[in-house]
Short mmCIF file of C-alpha atoms in Angstrom, two decimals:
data_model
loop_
_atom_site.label_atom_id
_atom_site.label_comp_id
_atom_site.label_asym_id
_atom_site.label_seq_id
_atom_site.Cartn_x
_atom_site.Cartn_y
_atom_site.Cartn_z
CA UNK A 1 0.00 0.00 0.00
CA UNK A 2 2.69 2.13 0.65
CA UNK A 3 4.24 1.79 -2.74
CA UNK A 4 0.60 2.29 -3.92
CA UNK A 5 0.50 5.81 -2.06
CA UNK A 6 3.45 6.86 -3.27
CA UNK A 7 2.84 6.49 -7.05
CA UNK A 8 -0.64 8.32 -6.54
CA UNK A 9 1.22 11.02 -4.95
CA UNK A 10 3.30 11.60 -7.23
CA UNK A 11 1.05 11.21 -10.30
CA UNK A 12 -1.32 14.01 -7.92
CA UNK A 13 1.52 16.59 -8.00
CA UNK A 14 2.14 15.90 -11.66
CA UNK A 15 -1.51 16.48 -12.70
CA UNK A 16 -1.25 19.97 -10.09
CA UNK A 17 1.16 20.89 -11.77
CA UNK A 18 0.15 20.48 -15.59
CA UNK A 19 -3.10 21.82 -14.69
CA UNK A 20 -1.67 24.69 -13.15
CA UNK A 21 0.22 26.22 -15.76
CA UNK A 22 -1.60 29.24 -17.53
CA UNK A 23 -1.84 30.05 -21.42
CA UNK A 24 -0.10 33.38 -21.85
CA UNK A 25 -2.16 36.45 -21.01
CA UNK A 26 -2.44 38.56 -24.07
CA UNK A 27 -1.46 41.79 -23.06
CA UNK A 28 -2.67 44.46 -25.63
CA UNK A 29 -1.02 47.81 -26.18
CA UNK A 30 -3.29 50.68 -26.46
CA UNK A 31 -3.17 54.49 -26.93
CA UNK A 32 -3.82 56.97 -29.23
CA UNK A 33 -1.27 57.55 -32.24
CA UNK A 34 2.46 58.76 -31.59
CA UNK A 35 2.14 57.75 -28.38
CA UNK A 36 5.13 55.64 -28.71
CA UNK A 37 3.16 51.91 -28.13
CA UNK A 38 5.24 50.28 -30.91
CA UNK A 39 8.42 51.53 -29.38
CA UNK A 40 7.48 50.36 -25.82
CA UNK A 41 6.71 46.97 -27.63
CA UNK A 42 10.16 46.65 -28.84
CA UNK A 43 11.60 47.39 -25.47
CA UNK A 44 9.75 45.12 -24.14
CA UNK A 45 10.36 42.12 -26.81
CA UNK A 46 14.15 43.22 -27.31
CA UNK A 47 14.60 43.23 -23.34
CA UNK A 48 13.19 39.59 -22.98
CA UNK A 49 13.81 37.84 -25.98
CA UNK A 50 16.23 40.09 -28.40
CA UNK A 51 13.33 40.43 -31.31
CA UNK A 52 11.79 43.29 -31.76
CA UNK A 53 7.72 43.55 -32.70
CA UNK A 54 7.54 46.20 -35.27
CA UNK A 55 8.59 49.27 -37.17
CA UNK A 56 9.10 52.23 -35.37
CA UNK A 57 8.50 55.96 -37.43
CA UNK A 58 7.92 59.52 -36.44
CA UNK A 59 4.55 59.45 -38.98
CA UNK A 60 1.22 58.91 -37.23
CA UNK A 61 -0.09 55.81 -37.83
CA UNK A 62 3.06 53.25 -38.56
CA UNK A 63 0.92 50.31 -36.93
CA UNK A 64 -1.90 49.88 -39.17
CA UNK A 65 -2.10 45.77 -38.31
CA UNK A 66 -2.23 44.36 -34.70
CA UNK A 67 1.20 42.75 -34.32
CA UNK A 68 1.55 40.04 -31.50
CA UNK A 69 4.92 38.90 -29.66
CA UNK A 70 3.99 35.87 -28.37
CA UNK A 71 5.56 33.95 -24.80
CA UNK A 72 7.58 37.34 -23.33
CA UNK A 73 8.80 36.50 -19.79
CA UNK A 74 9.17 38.80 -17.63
CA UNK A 75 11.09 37.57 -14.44
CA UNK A 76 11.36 40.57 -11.20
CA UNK A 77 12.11 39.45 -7.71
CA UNK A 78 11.53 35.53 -8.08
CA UNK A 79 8.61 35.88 -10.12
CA UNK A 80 7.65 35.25 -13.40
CA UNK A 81 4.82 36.20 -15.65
CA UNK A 82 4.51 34.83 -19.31
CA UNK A 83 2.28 37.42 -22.04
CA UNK A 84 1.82 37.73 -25.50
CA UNK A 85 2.24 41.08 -26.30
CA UNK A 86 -0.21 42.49 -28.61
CA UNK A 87 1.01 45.91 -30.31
CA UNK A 88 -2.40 47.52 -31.65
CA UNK A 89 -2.39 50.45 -34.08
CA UNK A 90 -3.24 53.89 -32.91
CA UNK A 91 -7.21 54.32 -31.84
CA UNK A 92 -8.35 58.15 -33.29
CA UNK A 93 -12.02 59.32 -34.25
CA UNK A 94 -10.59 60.41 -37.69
CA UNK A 95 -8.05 59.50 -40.05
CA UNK A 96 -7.19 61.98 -42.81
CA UNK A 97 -4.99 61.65 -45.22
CA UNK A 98 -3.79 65.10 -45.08
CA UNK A 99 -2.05 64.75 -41.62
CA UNK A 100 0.68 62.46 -43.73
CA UNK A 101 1.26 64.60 -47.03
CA UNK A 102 4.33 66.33 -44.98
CA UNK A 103 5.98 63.18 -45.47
CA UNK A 104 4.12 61.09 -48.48
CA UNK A 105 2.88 61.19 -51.65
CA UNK A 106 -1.00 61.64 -52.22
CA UNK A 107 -2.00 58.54 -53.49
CA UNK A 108 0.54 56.53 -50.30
CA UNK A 109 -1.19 59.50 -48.52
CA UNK A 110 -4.79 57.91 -49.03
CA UNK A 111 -3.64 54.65 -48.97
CA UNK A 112 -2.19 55.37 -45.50
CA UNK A 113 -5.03 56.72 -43.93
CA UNK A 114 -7.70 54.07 -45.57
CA UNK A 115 -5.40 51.25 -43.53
CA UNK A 116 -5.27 53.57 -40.53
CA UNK A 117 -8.65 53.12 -40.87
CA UNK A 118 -9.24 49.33 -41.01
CA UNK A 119 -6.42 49.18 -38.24
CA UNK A 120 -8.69 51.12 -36.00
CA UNK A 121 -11.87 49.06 -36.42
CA UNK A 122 -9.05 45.97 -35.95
CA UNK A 123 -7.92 47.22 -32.13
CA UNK A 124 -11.13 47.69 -30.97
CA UNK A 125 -11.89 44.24 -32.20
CA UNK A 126 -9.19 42.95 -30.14
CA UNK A 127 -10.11 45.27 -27.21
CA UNK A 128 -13.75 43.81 -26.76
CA UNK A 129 -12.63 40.22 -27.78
CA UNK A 130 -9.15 38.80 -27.43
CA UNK A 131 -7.00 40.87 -24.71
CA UNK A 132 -6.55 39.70 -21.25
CA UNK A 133 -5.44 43.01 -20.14
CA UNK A 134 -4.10 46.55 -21.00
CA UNK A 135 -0.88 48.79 -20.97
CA UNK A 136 -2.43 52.22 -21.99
CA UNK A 137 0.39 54.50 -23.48
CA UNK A 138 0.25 58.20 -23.42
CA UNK A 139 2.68 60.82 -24.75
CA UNK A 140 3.10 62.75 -21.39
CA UNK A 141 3.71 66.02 -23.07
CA UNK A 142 -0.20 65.69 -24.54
CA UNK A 143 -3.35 66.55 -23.08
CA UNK A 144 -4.77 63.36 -21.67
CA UNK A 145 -8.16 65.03 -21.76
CA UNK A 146 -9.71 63.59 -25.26
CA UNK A 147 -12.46 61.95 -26.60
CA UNK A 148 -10.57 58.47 -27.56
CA UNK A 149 -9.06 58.02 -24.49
CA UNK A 150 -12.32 58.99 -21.83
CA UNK A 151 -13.58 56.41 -24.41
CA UNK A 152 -11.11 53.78 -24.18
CA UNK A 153 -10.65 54.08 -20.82
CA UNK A 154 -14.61 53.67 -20.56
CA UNK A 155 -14.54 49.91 -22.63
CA UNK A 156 -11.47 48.86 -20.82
CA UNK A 157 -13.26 49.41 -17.42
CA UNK A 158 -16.51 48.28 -18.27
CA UNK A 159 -14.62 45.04 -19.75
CA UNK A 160 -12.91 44.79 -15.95
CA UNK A 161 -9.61 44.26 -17.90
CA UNK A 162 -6.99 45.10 -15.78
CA UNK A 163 -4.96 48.16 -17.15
CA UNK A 164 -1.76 50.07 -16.79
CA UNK A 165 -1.18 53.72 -17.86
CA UNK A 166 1.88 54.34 -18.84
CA UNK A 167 3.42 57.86 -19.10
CA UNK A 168 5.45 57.75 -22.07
CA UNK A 169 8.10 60.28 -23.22
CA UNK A 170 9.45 61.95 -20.02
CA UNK A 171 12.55 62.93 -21.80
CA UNK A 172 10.69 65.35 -23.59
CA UNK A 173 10.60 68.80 -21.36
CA UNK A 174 7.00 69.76 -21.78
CA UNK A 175 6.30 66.11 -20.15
CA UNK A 176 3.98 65.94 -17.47
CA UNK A 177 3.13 63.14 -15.79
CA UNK A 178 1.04 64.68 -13.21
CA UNK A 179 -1.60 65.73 -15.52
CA UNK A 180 -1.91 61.55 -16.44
CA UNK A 181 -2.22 60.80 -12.94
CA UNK A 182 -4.91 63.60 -12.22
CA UNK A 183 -6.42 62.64 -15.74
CA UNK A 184 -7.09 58.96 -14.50
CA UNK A 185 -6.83 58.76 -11.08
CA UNK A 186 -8.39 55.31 -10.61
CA UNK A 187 -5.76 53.38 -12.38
CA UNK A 188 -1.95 53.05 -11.75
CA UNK A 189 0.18 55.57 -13.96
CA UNK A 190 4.05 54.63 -14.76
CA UNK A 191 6.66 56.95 -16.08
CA UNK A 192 8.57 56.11 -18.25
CA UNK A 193 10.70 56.98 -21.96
CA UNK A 194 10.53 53.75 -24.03
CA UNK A 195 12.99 55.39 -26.85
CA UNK A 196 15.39 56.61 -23.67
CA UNK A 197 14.34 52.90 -21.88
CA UNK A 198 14.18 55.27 -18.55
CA UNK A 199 12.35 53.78 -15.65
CA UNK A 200 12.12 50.28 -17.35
CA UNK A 201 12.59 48.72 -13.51
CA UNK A 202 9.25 49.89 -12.27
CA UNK A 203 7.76 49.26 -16.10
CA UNK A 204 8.58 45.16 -15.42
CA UNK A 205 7.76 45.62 -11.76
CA UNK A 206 4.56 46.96 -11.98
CA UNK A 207 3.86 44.23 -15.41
CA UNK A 208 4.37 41.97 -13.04
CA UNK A 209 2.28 42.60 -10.39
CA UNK A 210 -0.24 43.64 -12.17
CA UNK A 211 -0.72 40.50 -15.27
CA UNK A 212 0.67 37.64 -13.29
#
């Protein structure tokens, strides 16, 4: 019998522990555009795994497909949380075409701002189906105050997705992260400069507290 015991033991903690292992939470990256999400995504990916996620650009709009990083672990203090990373393209109320004739021709103009488009309709898909949770990115030298991000906010909340606001660009000088945190004072607000990769501790710190 004791034999017996033994081998049922052990085939218990085997079972605990198969059973206990999570799928990776999808982690989607939100914000409005130029808010540096893709960059953040790449310091994230090229931190834990040396890949990056995307192309970076200075011209609104770059991510105009949902890219996803998948099985990022993020280890802090003895513990470890496993995400996919899902890099979502810029959320706005309008996309014109005019906003990129500085830097392209009319006709990549319109093509640019009709995939904008679709990428838009795309990111809220993923918001109200397939994310697990949110890192909200704002350029911290921008109003907070808008219409897309009262709204996103609003679906993230009423989702009870557990989100993350992070304070991007505080290299910049007109950076203020204060007027994030009194913006959205019922969620936690992290500063940080993804291009600079300032304050990256408290960026895995608070990831991991808060998705694992």
């Amino acid at each position: 019998m004791g034999l017996f015991t033994e081998l049922k033991d052990s085939i218990s903690r085997v079972t605990d522990r198969l059973f206990s292992e999570q799928e990776p939470k999808r982690i989607g990256i939100y914000g409005p555009p130029n808010a540096g999400k893709t960059t953040l995504a790449n310091r994230i990916a090229r931190d834990w795994t040396g890949d990056a996620v995307g192309a970076e650009s200075h011209i609104p709009h770059e991510t105009r497909r949902a890219r996803r990083k998948e099985n990022v672990e993020i280890e802090r203090d003895g513990k470890s949380v496993t995400i996919d990373i899902v890099d979502t393209p810029g959320v706005t109320t309008k996309v014109d075409y005019e906003e990129f004739t500085d830097d392209l021709e009319e006709e990549d103009a319109i093509r640019r701002s009709r995939e904008a488009t679709e990428g838009v309709a795309e990111a809220m898909h993923w918001l109200r189906e397939d994310v697990d949770g949110v890192i909200y990115v704002l350029d911290s030298a921008e109003d907070p105050i808008t219409q897309v991000n009262t709204m996103l906010i609003g679906i993230i909340e009423s989702r009870n997705l557990p989100v993350l606001i992070f304070a991007n660009k505080i290299d910049l000088d007109e950076s203020s992260v204060k007027r994030i945190e009194d913006a959205f004072p019922q969620h936690k607000t992290v500063a940080l400069s993804a291009k600079e990769g300032d304050n990256m501790d408290e960026v895995y710190d608070s990831i991991a507290d808060y998705f694992g």
